[in-house]
Coordinates of C-alpha atoms and ligand atoms in Angstrom, one line a residue:
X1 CA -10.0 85.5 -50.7
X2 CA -6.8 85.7 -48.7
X3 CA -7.1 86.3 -45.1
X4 CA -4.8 86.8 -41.7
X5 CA -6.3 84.0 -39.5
X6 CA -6.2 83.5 -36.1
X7 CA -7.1 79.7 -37.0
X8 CA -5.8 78.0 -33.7
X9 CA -5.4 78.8 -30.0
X10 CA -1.7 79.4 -29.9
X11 CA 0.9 81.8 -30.5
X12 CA 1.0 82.9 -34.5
X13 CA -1.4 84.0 -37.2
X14 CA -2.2 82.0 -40.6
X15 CA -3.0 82.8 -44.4
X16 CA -5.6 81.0 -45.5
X17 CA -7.9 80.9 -48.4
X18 CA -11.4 81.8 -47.1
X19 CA -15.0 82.7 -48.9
X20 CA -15.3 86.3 -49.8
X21 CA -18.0 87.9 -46.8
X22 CA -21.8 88.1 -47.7
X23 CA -23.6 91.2 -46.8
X24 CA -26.8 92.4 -45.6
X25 CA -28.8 95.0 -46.9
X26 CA -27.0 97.7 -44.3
X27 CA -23.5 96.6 -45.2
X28 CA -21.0 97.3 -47.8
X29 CA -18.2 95.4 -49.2
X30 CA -14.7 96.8 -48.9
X31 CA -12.1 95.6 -51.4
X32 CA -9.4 96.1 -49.0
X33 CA -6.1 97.8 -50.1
X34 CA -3.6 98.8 -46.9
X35 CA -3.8 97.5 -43.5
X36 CA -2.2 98.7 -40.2
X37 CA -1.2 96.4 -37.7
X38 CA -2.0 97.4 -34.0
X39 CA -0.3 96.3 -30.7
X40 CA -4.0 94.4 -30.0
X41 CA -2.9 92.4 -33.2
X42 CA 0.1 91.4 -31.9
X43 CA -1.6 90.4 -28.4
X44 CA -4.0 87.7 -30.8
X45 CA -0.6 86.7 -32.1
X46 CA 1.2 86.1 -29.1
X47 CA -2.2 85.0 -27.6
X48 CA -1.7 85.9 -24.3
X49 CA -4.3 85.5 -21.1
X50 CA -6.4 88.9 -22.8
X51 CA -6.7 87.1 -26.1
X52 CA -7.1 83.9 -24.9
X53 CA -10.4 85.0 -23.8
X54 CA -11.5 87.5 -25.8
X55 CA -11.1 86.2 -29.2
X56 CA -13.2 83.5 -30.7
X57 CA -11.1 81.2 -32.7
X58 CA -11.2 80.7 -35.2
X59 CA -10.5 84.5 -36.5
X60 CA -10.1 86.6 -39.7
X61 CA -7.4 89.3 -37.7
X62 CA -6.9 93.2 -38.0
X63 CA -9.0 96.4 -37.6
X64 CA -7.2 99.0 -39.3
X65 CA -7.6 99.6 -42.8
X66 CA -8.1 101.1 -45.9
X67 CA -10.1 100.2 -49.5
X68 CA -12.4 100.8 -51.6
X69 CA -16.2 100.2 -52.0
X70 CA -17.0 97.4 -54.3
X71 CA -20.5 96.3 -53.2
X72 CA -23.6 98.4 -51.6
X73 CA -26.4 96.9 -49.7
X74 CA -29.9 97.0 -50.8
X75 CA -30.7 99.7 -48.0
X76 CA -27.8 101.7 -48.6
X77 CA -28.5 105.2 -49.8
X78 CA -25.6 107.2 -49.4
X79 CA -22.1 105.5 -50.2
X80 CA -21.6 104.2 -53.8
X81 CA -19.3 101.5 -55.3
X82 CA -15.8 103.0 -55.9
X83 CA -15.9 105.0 -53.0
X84 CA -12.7 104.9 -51.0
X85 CA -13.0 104.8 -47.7
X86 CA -11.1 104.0 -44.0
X87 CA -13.9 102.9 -40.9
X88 CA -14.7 102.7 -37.5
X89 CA -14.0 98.9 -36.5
X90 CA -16.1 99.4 -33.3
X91 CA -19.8 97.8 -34.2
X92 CA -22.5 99.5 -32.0
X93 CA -25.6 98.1 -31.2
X94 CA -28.8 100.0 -30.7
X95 CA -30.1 99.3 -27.5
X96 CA -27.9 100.9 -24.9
X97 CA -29.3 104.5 -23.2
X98 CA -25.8 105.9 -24.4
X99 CA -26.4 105.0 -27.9
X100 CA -29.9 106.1 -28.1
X101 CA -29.0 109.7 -26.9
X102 CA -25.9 109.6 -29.3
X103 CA -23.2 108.4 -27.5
X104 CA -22.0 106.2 -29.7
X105 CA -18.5 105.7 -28.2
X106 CA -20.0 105.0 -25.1
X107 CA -22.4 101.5 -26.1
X108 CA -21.5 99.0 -23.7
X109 CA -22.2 96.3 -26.8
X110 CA -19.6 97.5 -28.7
X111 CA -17.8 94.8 -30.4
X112 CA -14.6 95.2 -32.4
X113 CA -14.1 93.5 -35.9
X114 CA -10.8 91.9 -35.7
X115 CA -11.7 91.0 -32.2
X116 CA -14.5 89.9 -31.7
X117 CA -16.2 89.5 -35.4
X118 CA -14.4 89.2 -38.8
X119 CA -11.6 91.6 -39.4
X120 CA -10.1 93.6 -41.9
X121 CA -6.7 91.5 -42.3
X122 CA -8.5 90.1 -45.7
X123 CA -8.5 90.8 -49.4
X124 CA -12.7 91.8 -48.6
X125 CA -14.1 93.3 -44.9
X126 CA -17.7 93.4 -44.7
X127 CA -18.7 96.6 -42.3
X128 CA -21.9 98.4 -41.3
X129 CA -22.9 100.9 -44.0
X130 CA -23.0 103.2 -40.9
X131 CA -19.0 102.8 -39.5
X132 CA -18.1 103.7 -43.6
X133 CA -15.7 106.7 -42.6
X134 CA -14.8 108.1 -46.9
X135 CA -11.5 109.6 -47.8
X136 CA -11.1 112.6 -49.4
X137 CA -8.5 112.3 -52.6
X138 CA -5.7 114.2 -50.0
X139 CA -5.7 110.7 -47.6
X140 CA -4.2 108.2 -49.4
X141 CA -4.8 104.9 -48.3
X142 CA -1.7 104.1 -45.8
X143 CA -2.7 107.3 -44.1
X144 CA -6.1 106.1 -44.3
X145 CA -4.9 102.9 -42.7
X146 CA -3.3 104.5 -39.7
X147 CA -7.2 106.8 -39.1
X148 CA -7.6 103.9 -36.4
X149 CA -4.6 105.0 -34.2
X150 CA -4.2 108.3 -35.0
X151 CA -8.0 108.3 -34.1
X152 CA -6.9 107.4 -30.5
X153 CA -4.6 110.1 -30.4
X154 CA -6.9 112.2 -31.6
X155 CA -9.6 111.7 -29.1
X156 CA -7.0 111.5 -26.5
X157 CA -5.5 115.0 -27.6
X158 CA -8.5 116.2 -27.7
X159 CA -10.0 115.6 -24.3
X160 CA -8.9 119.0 -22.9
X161 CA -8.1 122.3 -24.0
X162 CA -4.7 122.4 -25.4
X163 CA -4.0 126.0 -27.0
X164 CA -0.9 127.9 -25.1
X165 CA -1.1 124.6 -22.4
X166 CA 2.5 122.5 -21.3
X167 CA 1.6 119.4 -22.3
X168 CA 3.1 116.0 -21.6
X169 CA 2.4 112.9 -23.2
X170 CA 4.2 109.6 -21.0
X171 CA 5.3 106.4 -24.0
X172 CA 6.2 107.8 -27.5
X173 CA 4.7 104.5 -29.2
X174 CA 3.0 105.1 -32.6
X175 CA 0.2 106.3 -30.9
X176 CA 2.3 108.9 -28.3
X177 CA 3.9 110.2 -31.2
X178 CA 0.9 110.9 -33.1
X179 CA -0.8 112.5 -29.9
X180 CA 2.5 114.7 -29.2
X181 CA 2.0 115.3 -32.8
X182 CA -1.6 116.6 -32.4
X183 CA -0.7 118.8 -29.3
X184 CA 1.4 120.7 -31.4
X185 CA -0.8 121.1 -34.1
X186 CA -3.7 122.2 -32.2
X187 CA -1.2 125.3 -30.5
X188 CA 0.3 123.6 -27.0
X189 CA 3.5 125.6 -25.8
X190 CA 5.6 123.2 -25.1
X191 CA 5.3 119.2 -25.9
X192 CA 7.7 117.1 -23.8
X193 CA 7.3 113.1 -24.8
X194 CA 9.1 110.8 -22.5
X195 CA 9.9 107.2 -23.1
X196 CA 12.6 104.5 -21.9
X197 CA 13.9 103.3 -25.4
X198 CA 15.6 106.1 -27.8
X199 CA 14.5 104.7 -31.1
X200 CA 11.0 105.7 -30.4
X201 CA 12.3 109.3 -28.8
X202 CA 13.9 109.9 -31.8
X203 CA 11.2 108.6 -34.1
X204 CA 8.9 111.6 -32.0
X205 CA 11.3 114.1 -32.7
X206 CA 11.2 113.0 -36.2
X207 CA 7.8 113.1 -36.5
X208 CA 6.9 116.4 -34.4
X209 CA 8.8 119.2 -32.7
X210 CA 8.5 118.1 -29.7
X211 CA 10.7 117.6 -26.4
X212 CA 11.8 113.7 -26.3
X213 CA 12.6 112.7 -22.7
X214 CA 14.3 109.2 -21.9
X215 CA 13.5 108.8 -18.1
X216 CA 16.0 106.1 -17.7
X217 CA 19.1 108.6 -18.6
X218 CA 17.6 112.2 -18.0
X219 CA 15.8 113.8 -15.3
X220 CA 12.0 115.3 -16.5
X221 CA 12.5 117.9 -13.4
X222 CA 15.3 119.5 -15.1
X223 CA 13.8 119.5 -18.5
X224 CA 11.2 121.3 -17.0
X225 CA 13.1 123.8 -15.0
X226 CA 15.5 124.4 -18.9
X227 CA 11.7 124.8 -21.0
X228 CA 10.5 127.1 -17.6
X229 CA 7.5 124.6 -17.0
X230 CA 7.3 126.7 -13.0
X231 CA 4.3 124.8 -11.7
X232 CA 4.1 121.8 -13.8
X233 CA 2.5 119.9 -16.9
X234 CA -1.3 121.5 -17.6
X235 CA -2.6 118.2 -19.5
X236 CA -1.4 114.9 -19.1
X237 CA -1.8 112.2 -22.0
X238 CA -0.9 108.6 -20.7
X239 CA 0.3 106.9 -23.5
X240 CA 2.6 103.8 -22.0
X241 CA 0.5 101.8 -20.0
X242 CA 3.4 101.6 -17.8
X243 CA 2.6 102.0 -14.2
X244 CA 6.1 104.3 -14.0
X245 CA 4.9 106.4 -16.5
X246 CA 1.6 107.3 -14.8
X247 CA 2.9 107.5 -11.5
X248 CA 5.9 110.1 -13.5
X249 CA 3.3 112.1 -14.6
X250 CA 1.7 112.5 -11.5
X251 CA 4.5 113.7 -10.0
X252 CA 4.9 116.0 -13.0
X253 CA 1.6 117.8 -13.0
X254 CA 0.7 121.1 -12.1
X255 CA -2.5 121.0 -8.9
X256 CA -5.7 121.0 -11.1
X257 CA -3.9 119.7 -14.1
X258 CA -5.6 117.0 -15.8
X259 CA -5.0 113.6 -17.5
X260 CA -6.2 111.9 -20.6
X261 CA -5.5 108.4 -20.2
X262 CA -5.2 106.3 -22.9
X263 CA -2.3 103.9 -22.0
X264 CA -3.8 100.3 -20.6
X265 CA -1.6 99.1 -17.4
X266 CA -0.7 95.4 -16.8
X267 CA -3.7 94.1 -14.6
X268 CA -4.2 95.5 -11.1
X269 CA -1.5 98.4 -10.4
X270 CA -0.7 100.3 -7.6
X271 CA -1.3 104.0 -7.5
X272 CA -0.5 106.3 -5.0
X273 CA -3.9 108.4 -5.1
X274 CA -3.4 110.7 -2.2
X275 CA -0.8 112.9 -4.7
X276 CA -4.0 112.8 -7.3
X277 CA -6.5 114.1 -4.4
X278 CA -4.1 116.7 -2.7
X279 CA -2.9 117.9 -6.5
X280 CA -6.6 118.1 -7.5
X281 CA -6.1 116.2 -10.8
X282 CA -8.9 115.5 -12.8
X283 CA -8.3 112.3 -15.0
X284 CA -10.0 110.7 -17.9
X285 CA -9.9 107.3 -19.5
X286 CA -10.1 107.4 -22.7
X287 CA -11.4 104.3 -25.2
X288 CA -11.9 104.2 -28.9
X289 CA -12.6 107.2 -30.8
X290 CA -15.5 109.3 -30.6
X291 CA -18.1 108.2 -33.2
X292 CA -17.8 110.0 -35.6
X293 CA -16.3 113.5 -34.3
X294 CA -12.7 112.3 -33.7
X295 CA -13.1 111.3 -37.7
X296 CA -14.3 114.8 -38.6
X297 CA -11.7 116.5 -36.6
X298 CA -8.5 114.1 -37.5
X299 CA -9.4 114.2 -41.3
X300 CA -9.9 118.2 -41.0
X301 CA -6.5 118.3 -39.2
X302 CA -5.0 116.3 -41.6
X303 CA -6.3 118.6 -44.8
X304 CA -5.1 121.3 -42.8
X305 CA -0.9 120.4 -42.3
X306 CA -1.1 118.0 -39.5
X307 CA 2.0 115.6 -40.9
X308 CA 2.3 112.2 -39.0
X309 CA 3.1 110.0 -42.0
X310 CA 6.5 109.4 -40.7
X311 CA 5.4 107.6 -38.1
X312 CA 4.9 104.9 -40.3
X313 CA 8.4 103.2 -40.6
X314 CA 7.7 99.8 -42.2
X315 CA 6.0 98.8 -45.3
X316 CA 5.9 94.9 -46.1
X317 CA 3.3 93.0 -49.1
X318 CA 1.1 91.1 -47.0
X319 CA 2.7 88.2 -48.1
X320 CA 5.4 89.4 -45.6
X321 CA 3.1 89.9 -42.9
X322 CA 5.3 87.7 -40.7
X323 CA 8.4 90.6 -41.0
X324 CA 5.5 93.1 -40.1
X325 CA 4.9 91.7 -37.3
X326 CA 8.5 90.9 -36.2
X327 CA 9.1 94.4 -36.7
X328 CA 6.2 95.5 -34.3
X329 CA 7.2 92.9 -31.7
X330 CA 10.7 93.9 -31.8
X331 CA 9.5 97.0 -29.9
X332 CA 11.2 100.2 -32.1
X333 CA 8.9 100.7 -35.2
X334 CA 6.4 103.3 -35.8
X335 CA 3.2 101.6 -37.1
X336 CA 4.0 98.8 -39.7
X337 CA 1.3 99.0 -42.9
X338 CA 0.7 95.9 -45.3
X339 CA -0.4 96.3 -48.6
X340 CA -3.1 93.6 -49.8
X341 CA -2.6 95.0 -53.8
Ligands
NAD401 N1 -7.8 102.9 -24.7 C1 -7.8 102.5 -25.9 O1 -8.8 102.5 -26.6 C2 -6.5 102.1 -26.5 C3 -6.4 101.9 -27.9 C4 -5.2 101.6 -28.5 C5 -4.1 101.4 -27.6 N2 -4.2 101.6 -26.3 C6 -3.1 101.6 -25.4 O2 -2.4 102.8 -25.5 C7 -1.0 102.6 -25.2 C8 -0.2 103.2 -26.4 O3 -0.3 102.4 -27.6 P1 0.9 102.2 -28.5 O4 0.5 101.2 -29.6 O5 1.6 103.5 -28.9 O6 1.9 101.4 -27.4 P2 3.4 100.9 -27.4 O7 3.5 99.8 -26.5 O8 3.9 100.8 -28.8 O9 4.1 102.2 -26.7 C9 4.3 102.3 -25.3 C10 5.6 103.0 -25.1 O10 5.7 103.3 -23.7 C11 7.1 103.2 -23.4 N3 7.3 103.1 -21.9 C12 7.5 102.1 -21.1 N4 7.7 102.5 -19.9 C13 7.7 103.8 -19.9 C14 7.8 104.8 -18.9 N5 8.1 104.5 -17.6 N6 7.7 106.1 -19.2 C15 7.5 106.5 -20.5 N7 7.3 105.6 -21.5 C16 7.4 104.3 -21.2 C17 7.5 102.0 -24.2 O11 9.0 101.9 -24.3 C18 6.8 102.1 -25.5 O12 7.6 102.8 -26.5 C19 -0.8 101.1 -25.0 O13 -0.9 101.0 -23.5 C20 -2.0 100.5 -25.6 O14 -2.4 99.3 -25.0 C21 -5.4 101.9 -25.7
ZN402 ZN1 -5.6 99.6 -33.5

């Protein structure tokens, strides 16, 4: 089968010809048909000091995805060939105290195919029976190849009560967007995104009626005094990992507001945590997607008129994956989806 490799310890990734995955009597085979590529992917490709020593080499790449069923393991009972589905590329174990009382999210053993294990950046993923997440026939599969991301958003959206709240999300990458996106959805008043480069601000706007917000040309204070935001933002979502953005948003909230914080900043960063005491901000990192209720909710919100496909803004044959990934490192696109038909 074809497959994205991460075959040596340098920057690039490689198509190569590699055996079609074996499975165990839990697993299932996944003829895969769309894959999105994340901004982890293009950290393997760039291989910078995080994937230098995170990622065995050598690699089959890429964790978001969408296919179809083509084998079952003995012990699987219910998912049948045919089925199409999307998954959860975090692999629990079963040890950990969080796992056993449910917590999947939480497992402290997690490993991530793509990352650590065999990806989905291949003509066939193998995958735990039990991270199988089906489609209903209203996903189609480059939506189902986006669950991943949007899954994020979803969980980060999700942390705190958003109905009739002022919410603001810092960074309107794909994921931002989709979170802004949700916010709406779920019945925020008012949705202010902020970001540094205006492609992505107007991608938001394209995407969800939302406030965009470029904090290198506009002042947040007086968007907030024209959408009378009095006290400040309610709920927080950090989306840039920038260290301005959370240190923005600080300044931004409301005292007792609170933060869902998704964005990752660069290594050690300075943050002024007397404002967070004296405001009485509760914050929350946020990882992953809750197994498997941010899947319930994001394909429920999804059936139900949440819209985020055009967030997706490139579409390449894998065969082109090396555009795909131009186009993500470039810095403007929404998420970039390959097609492995
Ligand atoms: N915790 C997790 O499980 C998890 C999962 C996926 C991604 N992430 C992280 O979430 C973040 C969002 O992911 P993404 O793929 O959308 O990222 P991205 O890099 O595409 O988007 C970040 C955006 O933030 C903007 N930005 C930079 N400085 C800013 C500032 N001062 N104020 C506002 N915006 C600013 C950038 O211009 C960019 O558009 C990243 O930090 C990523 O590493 C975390
Ligand atoms: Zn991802």
């Amino acid at each position: 089968m074809r497959a994205l490799v991460k075959a040596k310890p340098e920057p690039g990734l490689w198509m190569e010809e590699r055996p079609v995955p074996v499975i165990g009597p839990d697993e299932v085979l996944i003829r895969v048909r769309k894959t999105g590529i994340c901004g982890t992917d293009v950290h393997i490709w760039n291989w910078d000091d995080w994937a230098a020593k995170t990622v065995p080499v050598p690699l089959v790449t890429g964790h978001e995805f969408a296919g179809e069923i083509v084998e079952v393991g003995r012990d699987v009972e219910d998912l049948a060939v045919g089925q199409r589905c999307s998954g959860e590329g975090h692999l629990i174990g079963h040890h950990s105290r969080q796992v056993r009382a449910g917590r999947f999210h939480l497992d402290p053993e997690t490993r991530g195919i793509g990352v650590n294990v065999a990806g989905a950046f291949a003509d066939y993923l193998r995958l735990p029976a039990f991270n199988v997440v089906p489609l209903p026939d209203s996903i189609d599969d480059e939506i189902g190849a986006i669950l991943d991301p949007l899954g994020n958003a979803v969980h980060t959206a999700l942390s705190f009560d958003l109905v009739g709240e002022d919410v603001l999300v810092t960074g309107a990458g794909p994921i931002g967007i989709m979170a802004a996106a949700v916010a709406r959805h779920v019945g925020a008043r008012h949705v202010v995104i902020t970001d540094v480069n205006p492609a992505r601000l107007a991608l938001a706007a394209e995407v969800a009626d939302v406030v965009p917000v470029n904090v290198a040309s506009e002042d947040l204070h007086q968007v907030m005094d024209r959408l009378k935001i009095v006290q400040g933002f309610d709920v927080g979502m950090e989306m840039s990992g920038a260290p301005a953005g959370f240190d923005q948003m600080v300044g931004a909230m409301v005292m007792g507001g609170r933060i869902a914080m998704l964005g990752i900043p660069p290594g050690r960063s300075p943050v002024d945590w007397s404002r967070i005491v004296f405001k009485a901000l509760t914050i929350k990192g946020v990882y992953g997607r809750e197994i498997f209720e941010t899947w319930y909710k994001m394909i429920a919100m999804l059936e139900n008129g949440l819209n985020i496909r055009r967030v997706i803004t490139h579409r390449f044959p894998v065969a082109r994956f090396a555009e795909g990934f131009a186009a993500m490192r470039e810095g403007s696109s929404g998420k970039v989806v390959l097609d492995w038909g």
